Short mmCIF file of C-alpha atoms in Angstrom, two decimals:
data_model
loop_
_atom_site.label_atom_id
_atom_site.label_comp_id
_atom_site.label_asym_id
_atom_site.label_seq_id
_atom_site.Cartn_x
_atom_site.Cartn_y
_atom_site.Cartn_z
CA MET A 1 64.19 -28.77 -245.22
CA PRO A 2 63.77 -25.73 -243.33
CA SER A 3 60.89 -27.33 -241.49
CA GLN A 4 63.25 -30.17 -240.17
CA THR A 5 65.96 -27.68 -239.22
CA ARG A 6 64.00 -25.53 -237.56
CA GLU A 7 62.77 -28.34 -235.31
CA ILE A 8 66.39 -29.19 -234.50
CA ARG A 9 67.20 -25.63 -233.57
CA ARG A 10 64.51 -25.64 -231.53
CA ARG A 11 65.48 -28.72 -229.59
CA ILE A 12 69.11 -27.45 -229.41
CA ARG A 13 67.75 -24.07 -227.65
CA SER A 14 65.79 -25.98 -225.42
CA ILE A 15 68.43 -28.18 -224.26
CA THR A 16 70.74 -25.02 -223.60
CA ASN A 17 68.16 -23.51 -221.38
CA THR A 18 67.98 -26.99 -219.52
CA ARG A 19 71.53 -27.15 -219.14
CA LYS A 20 71.90 -23.51 -218.02
CA VAL A 21 69.46 -24.40 -215.12
CA THR A 22 71.11 -27.53 -214.12
CA LYS A 23 74.71 -25.88 -214.10
CA ALA A 24 73.25 -23.31 -211.88
CA MET A 25 71.85 -25.74 -209.49
CA GLU A 26 74.95 -27.81 -209.62
CA MET A 27 76.91 -24.59 -208.44
CA VAL A 28 74.44 -23.89 -205.59
CA ALA A 29 74.36 -27.42 -204.44
CA SER A 30 78.22 -27.33 -204.26
CA ALA A 31 78.28 -24.06 -202.37
CA LYS A 32 75.89 -25.60 -199.90
CA MET A 33 77.74 -28.97 -199.88
CA ARG A 34 80.84 -27.43 -198.67
CA ARG A 35 79.16 -25.76 -195.76
CA ALA A 36 77.22 -29.00 -195.01
CA VAL A 37 80.19 -30.95 -194.98
CA GLN A 38 81.98 -28.54 -192.88
CA ALA A 39 79.54 -28.73 -190.15
CA VAL A 40 79.25 -32.54 -190.37
CA LEU A 41 83.01 -33.09 -189.95
CA ALA A 42 83.35 -30.78 -187.21
CA SER A 43 80.64 -32.35 -184.94
CA ARG A 44 81.51 -35.73 -185.89
CA ALA A 45 84.12 -36.25 -183.06
CA TYR A 46 82.09 -34.82 -180.63
CA ALA A 47 78.89 -36.93 -181.71
CA ALA A 48 80.69 -40.17 -181.89
CA GLN A 49 82.18 -39.61 -178.40
CA ALA A 50 78.70 -38.58 -177.01
CA TRP A 51 77.39 -41.71 -178.44
CA ASP A 52 80.40 -44.15 -176.74
CA LEU A 53 79.91 -42.31 -173.48
CA VAL A 54 76.10 -43.09 -173.60
CA LEU A 55 76.52 -46.53 -174.74
CA ASP A 56 79.24 -47.09 -172.26
CA LEU A 57 76.88 -45.99 -169.42
CA ALA A 58 73.83 -47.94 -170.54
CA ALA A 59 75.93 -50.87 -170.62
CA ARG A 60 77.26 -50.20 -167.20
CA THR A 61 74.29 -48.72 -165.04
CA ASP A 62 71.39 -50.06 -163.59
CA PRO A 63 68.68 -49.74 -165.90
CA GLU A 64 66.15 -48.70 -162.97
CA LEU A 65 67.93 -45.39 -162.47
CA HIS A 66 66.44 -43.65 -165.74
CA PRO A 67 63.40 -44.57 -168.22
CA LEU A 68 65.71 -43.92 -171.39
CA LEU A 69 67.96 -46.70 -169.77
CA ARG A 70 65.06 -49.23 -170.56
CA PRO A 71 66.74 -52.48 -172.02
CA ALA A 72 65.63 -54.11 -175.33
CA SER A 73 62.94 -56.65 -174.35
CA PHE A 74 64.26 -59.58 -172.49
CA PRO A 75 64.42 -63.00 -173.79
CA GLY A 76 61.27 -63.96 -171.84
CA GLU A 77 59.13 -60.74 -173.23
CA PRO A 78 57.02 -60.83 -176.10
CA VAL A 79 58.27 -59.46 -179.28
CA SER A 80 58.38 -55.60 -179.38
CA LYS A 81 55.66 -54.64 -181.50
CA ASN A 82 56.04 -51.11 -182.19
CA VAL A 83 58.79 -49.35 -183.83
CA GLY A 84 59.30 -46.20 -184.53
CA VAL A 85 61.32 -45.05 -187.29
CA VAL A 86 62.60 -41.31 -187.72
CA VAL A 87 62.97 -41.11 -191.32
CA ILE A 88 65.18 -38.02 -192.28
CA SER A 89 64.83 -37.10 -196.00
CA SER A 90 65.08 -34.23 -198.26
CA ASN A 91 62.51 -31.61 -198.98
CA ARG A 92 63.28 -31.24 -202.58
CA GLY A 93 63.77 -33.50 -205.39
CA LEU A 94 66.14 -33.60 -208.13
CA VAL A 95 68.69 -35.28 -206.05
CA GLY A 96 68.89 -38.74 -208.06
CA GLY A 97 68.50 -41.72 -206.13
CA PHE A 98 68.97 -40.06 -202.82
CA ASN A 99 65.29 -40.68 -201.23
CA THR A 100 64.44 -43.53 -203.12
CA GLN A 101 67.00 -45.49 -201.69
CA LEU A 102 66.60 -43.89 -198.15
CA VAL A 103 62.70 -45.14 -198.42
CA LEU A 104 64.16 -48.52 -199.69
CA LYS A 105 66.30 -49.14 -197.10
CA ALA A 106 63.73 -47.97 -194.38
CA ARG A 107 61.31 -50.49 -195.87
CA GLN A 108 63.66 -53.23 -195.79
CA HIS A 109 63.93 -52.87 -192.12
CA LEU A 110 60.40 -52.12 -191.52
CA ASP A 111 59.29 -55.26 -193.32
CA LYS A 112 60.87 -57.40 -190.50
CA TYR A 113 58.50 -55.92 -187.97
CA VAL A 114 55.25 -57.46 -189.06
CA TYR A 115 52.86 -59.13 -186.68
CA GLN A 116 49.86 -61.14 -187.92
CA ALA A 117 50.12 -59.20 -191.36
CA THR A 118 49.82 -56.03 -189.97
CA LYS A 119 52.74 -53.19 -190.53
CA LEU A 120 54.06 -52.40 -187.14
CA GLY A 121 56.29 -49.54 -188.00
CA LYS A 122 55.37 -45.86 -186.80
CA ILE A 123 56.82 -43.55 -189.05
CA ILE A 124 58.10 -40.11 -188.12
CA LEU A 125 58.88 -37.79 -190.78
CA TYR A 126 61.61 -35.29 -190.94
CA GLY A 127 61.51 -34.00 -194.67
CA LYS A 128 58.87 -34.12 -197.31
CA LYS A 129 60.36 -36.51 -199.74
CA ALA A 130 59.74 -39.50 -197.57
CA ARG A 131 55.98 -39.18 -197.82
CA SER A 132 55.75 -41.88 -199.88
CA LEU A 133 56.12 -44.34 -197.06
CA VAL A 134 52.85 -43.32 -195.53
CA THR A 135 50.87 -42.51 -198.77
CA ARG A 136 51.97 -45.09 -200.84
CA TYR A 137 53.43 -48.01 -198.71
CA ARG A 138 50.69 -47.54 -195.82
CA TYR A 139 52.95 -47.24 -192.86
CA ASP A 140 51.43 -45.87 -189.88
CA GLY A 141 52.59 -42.16 -190.01
CA VAL A 142 52.71 -40.37 -186.31
CA ALA A 143 54.53 -37.18 -186.96
CA ASP A 144 55.68 -35.18 -189.91
CA PHE A 145 58.17 -32.41 -188.37
CA ALA A 146 58.97 -29.73 -190.77
CA LYS A 147 62.64 -29.50 -191.81
CA PRO A 148 64.08 -26.09 -192.05
CA ASP A 149 66.14 -25.32 -195.38
CA LEU A 150 68.90 -24.01 -193.02
CA LEU A 151 69.90 -25.98 -189.93
CA THR A 152 70.86 -23.39 -187.03
CA GLY A 153 71.34 -25.69 -184.30
CA VAL A 154 70.47 -28.68 -181.96
CA GLU A 155 67.39 -26.57 -181.22
CA GLU A 156 65.79 -27.55 -184.44
CA VAL A 157 65.56 -31.10 -183.86
CA ARG A 158 64.50 -30.73 -180.25
CA PRO A 159 60.63 -31.12 -180.68
CA MET A 160 61.46 -34.42 -182.75
CA ALA A 161 63.76 -35.66 -180.03
CA LYS A 162 61.03 -34.96 -177.56
CA GLU A 163 58.74 -36.85 -179.17
CA VAL A 164 60.91 -39.87 -179.69
CA ILE A 165 62.04 -39.60 -175.96
CA GLN A 166 58.60 -39.45 -174.70
CA GLY A 167 57.42 -42.25 -176.99
CA PHE A 168 60.09 -44.32 -175.87
CA THR A 169 59.56 -43.72 -171.91
CA LYS A 170 55.92 -44.18 -172.41
CA ARG A 171 56.31 -47.23 -174.17
CA ARG A 172 54.69 -45.97 -177.47
CA TYR A 173 57.85 -47.25 -179.31
CA GLU A 174 59.63 -50.30 -178.15
CA ARG A 175 62.16 -49.23 -180.43
CA VAL A 176 63.43 -46.36 -182.12
CA LEU A 177 65.52 -46.24 -185.35
CA ILE A 178 66.79 -43.77 -187.33
CA ALA A 179 67.09 -43.91 -191.12
CA TYR A 180 69.08 -41.36 -192.81
CA THR A 181 71.92 -41.06 -195.58
CA ASP A 182 75.68 -41.30 -194.14
CA PHE A 183 77.50 -38.92 -195.76
CA VAL A 184 81.17 -40.99 -196.96
CA SER A 185 82.38 -38.71 -199.70
CA THR A 186 80.87 -36.27 -202.43
CA LEU A 187 80.55 -39.48 -204.60
CA VAL A 188 79.49 -41.85 -202.02
CA GLN A 189 76.47 -41.51 -199.55
CA ARG A 190 74.87 -44.44 -197.74
CA PRO A 191 71.63 -45.01 -196.50
CA ARG A 192 71.64 -46.46 -193.20
CA VAL A 193 69.33 -47.32 -190.42
CA ARG A 194 70.52 -47.32 -187.01
CA GLN A 195 68.98 -47.98 -183.50
CA LEU A 196 68.72 -45.10 -181.38
CA LEU A 197 66.91 -46.49 -178.55
CA PRO A 198 66.85 -48.74 -176.49
CA LEU A 199 70.82 -47.93 -176.17
CA GLN A 200 72.91 -50.72 -177.00
CA ARG A 201 75.82 -51.60 -179.17
CA ASP A 202 74.67 -53.19 -182.56
CA VAL A 203 75.36 -50.41 -184.89
CA GLU A 204 74.28 -51.52 -188.05
CA LEU A 205 71.16 -53.50 -187.57
CA GLY A 206 70.05 -56.55 -189.70
CA ALA A 207 73.01 -59.47 -189.02
CA ALA A 208 72.57 -59.07 -185.12
CA GLY A 209 70.36 -61.53 -183.73
CA PRO A 210 68.65 -61.23 -180.39
CA ALA A 211 70.96 -58.93 -178.39
CA VAL A 212 73.12 -60.81 -176.00
CA ILE A 213 72.13 -59.50 -172.30
CA SER A 214 75.54 -59.54 -170.33
CA ARG A 215 74.70 -57.00 -167.70
CA PRO A 216 76.13 -58.69 -164.66
CA SER A 217 79.74 -58.97 -165.90
CA ALA A 218 79.44 -55.66 -167.80
CA ARG A 219 78.26 -53.87 -164.58
CA SER A 220 81.40 -54.82 -162.30
CA ARG A 221 82.92 -51.66 -162.62
CA GLU A 222 79.75 -49.34 -162.23
CA TYR A 223 80.15 -45.68 -162.56
CA LEU A 224 80.25 -43.20 -159.83
CA PHE A 225 77.97 -40.12 -160.45
CA GLU A 226 78.92 -36.63 -159.25
CA PRO A 227 76.35 -34.99 -157.51
CA ASN A 228 74.11 -37.99 -157.80
CA ALA A 229 72.70 -40.31 -160.54
CA ASP A 230 69.06 -38.51 -161.06
CA VAL A 231 70.97 -35.21 -161.95
CA VAL A 232 73.43 -36.56 -164.24
CA LEU A 233 71.37 -38.96 -166.16
CA GLU A 234 68.78 -36.62 -166.39
CA ALA A 235 70.81 -33.68 -167.72
CA LEU A 236 72.99 -36.20 -170.15
CA LEU A 237 70.52 -38.80 -171.58
CA PRO A 238 68.06 -36.68 -173.26
CA ARG A 239 70.90 -34.30 -174.50
CA LEU A 240 72.86 -37.06 -176.20
CA VAL A 241 70.07 -38.56 -177.68
CA GLU A 242 68.81 -35.38 -179.21
CA LEU A 243 72.66 -34.89 -180.36
CA GLN A 244 72.44 -38.16 -182.21
CA LEU A 245 69.36 -37.10 -184.31
CA TYR A 246 71.02 -33.90 -184.99
CA GLN A 247 73.98 -35.68 -185.98
CA ALA A 248 72.11 -37.90 -188.69
CA VAL A 249 70.33 -34.61 -189.80
CA LEU A 250 73.92 -32.99 -190.46
CA GLU A 251 74.83 -36.41 -192.09
CA SER A 252 71.77 -36.50 -194.08
CA ASN A 253 72.02 -32.67 -195.42
CA ALA A 254 75.82 -33.08 -196.57
CA SER A 255 74.63 -36.08 -198.55
CA GLU A 256 71.56 -34.30 -200.10
CA HIS A 257 73.69 -31.52 -201.41
CA ALA A 258 76.55 -33.90 -202.44
CA ALA A 259 73.94 -36.21 -204.28
CA ARG A 260 72.26 -33.08 -205.74
CA MET A 261 75.65 -31.75 -206.99
CA VAL A 262 76.44 -34.97 -208.67
CA ALA A 263 72.86 -35.51 -210.05
CA MET A 264 72.75 -31.93 -211.55
CA ARG A 265 76.38 -32.69 -212.95
CA ASN A 266 75.39 -35.75 -214.69
CA ALA A 267 72.39 -33.88 -215.96
CA SER A 268 74.71 -31.14 -217.25
CA ASP A 269 76.91 -33.39 -219.04
CA ALA A 270 74.15 -35.41 -220.62
CA ALA A 271 72.73 -32.09 -221.83
CA ALA A 272 76.11 -31.27 -223.31
CA ASP A 273 76.37 -34.72 -225.13
CA LEU A 274 72.78 -33.93 -226.52
CA ILE A 275 73.57 -30.65 -227.78
CA ASP A 276 76.59 -31.94 -229.60
CA ASP A 277 74.62 -34.87 -231.13
CA LEU A 278 72.12 -32.65 -232.13
CA THR A 279 74.28 -30.14 -233.60
CA LEU A 280 75.87 -32.58 -235.79
CA THR A 281 72.34 -33.76 -237.22
CA TYR A 282 71.60 -30.34 -237.51
CA ASN A 283 74.82 -29.51 -239.82
CA GLN A 284 74.08 -32.54 -241.75
CA ALA A 285 70.47 -31.82 -242.34
CA ARG A 286 71.51 -28.32 -243.45
CA GLN A 287 74.05 -29.65 -245.63
CA ALA A 288 71.59 -32.31 -247.04
CA ALA A 289 68.90 -29.64 -247.73
CA ILE A 290 71.77 -27.28 -249.39
CA THR A 291 73.10 -30.21 -251.68
CA GLN A 292 69.23 -31.06 -252.58
CA ASP A 293 68.60 -27.54 -253.38
CA LEU A 294 71.81 -27.33 -255.65
CA SER A 295 71.09 -30.38 -257.46
CA GLU A 296 67.32 -29.42 -258.13
CA ILE A 297 68.59 -26.08 -259.53
CA SER A 298 71.44 -27.64 -261.66
CA ALA A 299 68.56 -30.05 -262.74
CA SER A 300 66.05 -27.66 -263.72
CA ARG A 301 68.96 -25.71 -265.73
CA ALA A 302 69.86 -28.71 -267.60
CA ALA A 303 66.38 -29.47 -268.34
CA LEU A 304 66.07 -25.74 -269.59
CA GLU A 305 69.03 -26.06 -271.63
CA ALA A 306 68.08 -29.21 -273.39
CA MET B 1 104.22 -38.50 -162.60
CA LYS B 2 101.61 -40.89 -163.70
CA THR B 3 99.71 -39.52 -166.66
CA PHE B 4 96.64 -40.59 -168.30
CA LYS B 5 94.69 -39.90 -171.46
CA LEU B 6 92.63 -36.88 -172.07
CA GLU B 7 90.34 -35.88 -174.69
CA ILE B 8 88.51 -32.47 -174.96
CA THR B 9 85.57 -32.19 -177.51
CA THR B 10 83.24 -29.58 -178.73
CA PRO B 11 80.68 -29.65 -181.25
CA GLU B 12 83.21 -27.65 -183.20
CA HIS B 13 86.44 -29.50 -182.72
CA VAL B 14 88.65 -31.62 -180.77
CA VAL B 15 90.34 -29.01 -178.50
CA TYR B 16 92.82 -31.43 -176.78
CA ARG B 17 93.90 -35.07 -177.31
CA ASP B 18 97.18 -36.13 -175.49
CA GLU B 19 97.96 -37.09 -172.02
CA ALA B 20 97.93 -35.05 -168.86
CA THR B 21 99.08 -35.42 -165.49
CA SER B 22 96.10 -33.99 -163.73
CA VAL B 23 93.05 -32.10 -164.80
CA THR B 24 91.03 -30.07 -162.48
CA LEU B 25 87.19 -29.55 -163.76
CA PRO B 26 84.47 -27.09 -162.59
CA THR B 27 81.69 -29.22 -161.83
CA VAL B 28 78.17 -28.34 -160.54
CA ASN B 29 79.37 -29.24 -156.89
CA GLY B 30 82.58 -27.44 -157.16
CA GLU B 31 86.09 -28.23 -158.72
CA ILE B 32 87.37 -31.61 -158.67
CA THR B 33 90.82 -32.67 -159.97
CA VAL B 34 91.40 -35.67 -161.67
CA LEU B 35 94.68 -37.73 -161.48
CA ALA B 36 95.79 -41.30 -163.01
CA ASN B 37 93.83 -44.14 -162.03
CA HIS B 38 90.97 -42.03 -160.66
CA LEU B 39 87.86 -44.41 -160.27
CA PRO B 40 85.17 -44.44 -163.05
CA VAL B 41 82.95 -41.37 -162.35
CA VAL B 42 80.46 -39.54 -164.69
CA THR B 43 79.80 -35.65 -163.61
CA VAL B 44 78.26 -32.57 -165.06
CA LEU B 45 80.44 -29.47 -165.76
CA THR B 46 79.38 -26.24 -165.26
CA ALA B 47 80.95 -22.79 -166.85
CA GLY B 48 84.33 -22.21 -165.18
CA GLU B 49 87.86 -22.83 -165.47
CA LEU B 50 89.52 -26.03 -166.28
CA VAL B 51 93.11 -26.37 -165.99
CA ILE B 52 95.45 -29.24 -167.54
CA ARG B 53 98.63 -29.89 -165.93
CA LYS B 54 101.17 -31.79 -167.93
CA ASP B 55 104.93 -31.95 -167.61
CA GLY B 56 104.82 -29.31 -164.99
CA THR B 57 103.17 -26.53 -167.00
CA GLU B 58 99.52 -25.48 -166.58
CA SER B 59 97.08 -24.65 -169.35
CA PRO B 60 93.96 -22.94 -168.36
CA TYR B 61 90.57 -23.22 -170.64
CA ALA B 62 87.47 -21.74 -170.24
CA VAL B 63 84.53 -24.26 -170.49
CA SER B 64 80.88 -23.34 -170.18
CA GLY B 65 79.37 -26.76 -169.52
CA GLY B 66 79.27 -30.13 -170.60
CA PHE B 67 79.75 -33.85 -169.38
CA ALA B 68 82.86 -35.42 -167.97
CA LYS B 69 83.65 -39.18 -167.88
CA VAL B 70 86.44 -40.98 -166.20
CA ASP B 71 86.83 -44.76 -166.82
CA GLY B 72 90.28 -45.63 -165.36
CA GLN B 73 92.38 -44.82 -168.36
CA LYS B 74 91.05 -42.19 -169.88
CA LEU B 75 88.99 -38.65 -169.10
CA SER B 76 86.56 -37.65 -171.76
CA ILE B 77 85.25 -34.17 -171.86
CA LEU B 78 82.28 -33.16 -173.85
CA ALA B 79 82.20 -29.61 -173.47
CA ASP B 80 79.94 -27.26 -174.99
CA THR B 81 82.39 -24.75 -175.76
CA ALA B 82 86.29 -24.86 -174.44
CA GLU B 83 88.83 -22.09 -175.19
CA ARG B 84 92.59 -21.76 -174.23
CA PHE B 85 93.14 -18.49 -171.97
CA ASP B 86 95.04 -17.07 -174.80
CA GLU B 87 92.50 -17.75 -177.36
CA ILE B 88 89.99 -15.60 -175.46
CA ASP B 89 89.88 -11.80 -176.20
CA GLU B 90 89.26 -9.89 -173.15
CA GLN B 91 87.49 -6.87 -174.48
CA ARG B 92 85.15 -8.97 -176.50
CA ALA B 93 84.24 -11.12 -173.56
CA GLU B 94 83.72 -7.94 -171.56
CA GLU B 95 81.50 -6.42 -174.13
CA ALA B 96 79.71 -9.56 -174.82
CA ARG B 97 78.74 -9.95 -171.23
CA GLN B 98 77.46 -6.37 -170.98
CA ARG B 99 75.24 -6.88 -174.09
CA VAL B 100 73.83 -9.97 -172.64
CA GLU B 101 73.20 -8.03 -169.35
CA GLN B 102 71.30 -5.39 -171.00
CA LEU B 103 69.25 -7.66 -172.79
CA ARG B 104 68.60 -9.61 -169.59
CA GLN B 105 67.08 -6.35 -168.05
CA SER B 106 64.63 -5.89 -171.16
CA VAL B 107 63.30 -9.22 -171.57
CA ALA B 108 63.20 -10.48 -168.19
CA ALA B 109 59.89 -12.16 -168.61
CA ASP B 110 60.04 -15.36 -170.50
CA ASP B 111 61.34 -18.05 -168.57
CA THR B 112 62.98 -19.83 -171.21
CA GLN B 113 64.70 -16.70 -172.65
CA TYR B 114 65.88 -15.84 -169.07
CA ALA B 115 67.12 -19.43 -168.63
CA GLN B 116 69.11 -18.70 -172.15
CA LEU B 117 70.94 -15.63 -171.18
CA ALA B 118 71.57 -16.69 -167.75
CA GLY B 119 73.79 -19.27 -169.51
CA LYS B 120 75.44 -16.89 -171.73
CA ILE B 121 76.14 -14.55 -169.09
CA GLU B 122 77.74 -17.47 -166.82
CA ARG B 123 79.59 -18.52 -170.11
CA GLU B 124 80.99 -14.92 -170.72
CA LEU B 125 81.68 -14.53 -166.88
CA ALA B 126 84.17 -17.71 -167.05
CA ARG B 127 85.87 -16.53 -169.94
CA LEU B 128 86.68 -13.25 -168.29
CA HIS B 129 87.66 -14.70 -165.12
CA VAL B 130 89.78 -17.23 -166.77
CA VAL B 131 91.65 -14.41 -169.02
CA ARG B 132 91.76 -12.02 -166.40
CA LYS B 133 93.67 -14.49 -163.94
CA HIS B 134 96.23 -15.66 -166.50
CA LYS B 135 96.68 -12.55 -168.73
CA HIS B 136 99.58 -11.24 -166.72
CA ARG B 137 101.33 -14.01 -167.79
CA GLY B 138 101.60 -13.73 -171.28
CA HIS B 139 101.92 -16.59 -173.70
CA VAL B 140 103.99 -18.91 -171.72
CA GLY B 141 103.19 -21.79 -169.30
CA ILE B 142 104.22 -21.69 -165.53
CA THR B 143 105.75 -24.57 -163.94
CA GLN B 144 104.34 -25.71 -160.59
CA GLU B 145 107.39 -23.97 -158.53
CA GLY B 146 106.19 -20.47 -160.12
CA VAL B 147 109.26 -20.55 -162.25
CA ARG B 148 108.42 -18.71 -165.81
CA ARG B 149 109.57 -20.95 -168.53
CA GLU B 150 109.59 -20.19 -172.02
#
């Protein structure tokens, strides 16, 4: 059966090549991951402290002092209609469920903001792979920022931060959420949706009902500003909002490379299994062919001798 | 003396997380010194020298802008960069300053670039200042009475 064995040999060759590719991608991803993880862990403490500072300020400062301190709609106000969502995805595929899970999570949150059967989410994209939110699920896309492959510094997210801050201060968005993937470990990455603006302390959205506004008591110890509130808040708030976006991008990058590494390792392992399987089948087919040839030869010899 | 919690964080790492008796900060309005039970204040830092005093020793740091928050029990400093004086290489700081100075003369036209460069110069100057001031003391702290201790 040379035709059958040839077919199997061809498949083995093709899978071996695929395995070489996935193996190479795994190694590239793991190198990139190491760098991305280092970056994310280094700035985590800073970002966390900055966020703490901002929330603390927001709770204890007069919201009149800066447009970014605008509180969430008070109970009397109509339900907030426009929700801006910054979706931080990857530019490339082959990352397993990384982007699909993020899009799913974002949709779960967005579907809470529906008004008279109209979707209210306004999507700000960062990374190509979440475009399906706009193209397929028909949410309103407002901006698609180009995501660089190499993140050099906070400046990279500045245009996006500007859009978010302006949109919020000019009331184009009542609320701004970030959908990104939290890096927990190499094996675990968790898609998350967090509220960026208004500044308030409900970290994970969902269970939290209407935020309880306990301003009067919380403001009993207001901060003093040096030199004055305007200067400090103007220097501080936009920068720290920007920093939160930057940290989310760092988390997403680390997660992306980790997810890709794991996906590629699984692919390489699956290819190896398949190669083993096919090699066995190939050997069996070859042996069967030889046995058959032999029996045919001896049969024909027996026929001649008869 | 009464101490309070102090935490200095930069985007790269946590520089200091410990108790301190007093801290002098370079703010945009001039230096302020924070002791325990300081009233809640938020301020903007500028490039300059930050001095931490604890158990009679002082450790100077060069910082280059950031924010500081005192909330009664704790002083949190979010600095853009912060280096202990003995981590700074004087020669490199001087070279860096000269390089930026040259750059500034060649590209003085663009506003944003100019602002960036001015920031850089300020930072390098602050580092130089801190390292020059404390160089002769070597790697050991000085007590408040001026007695050299190992």
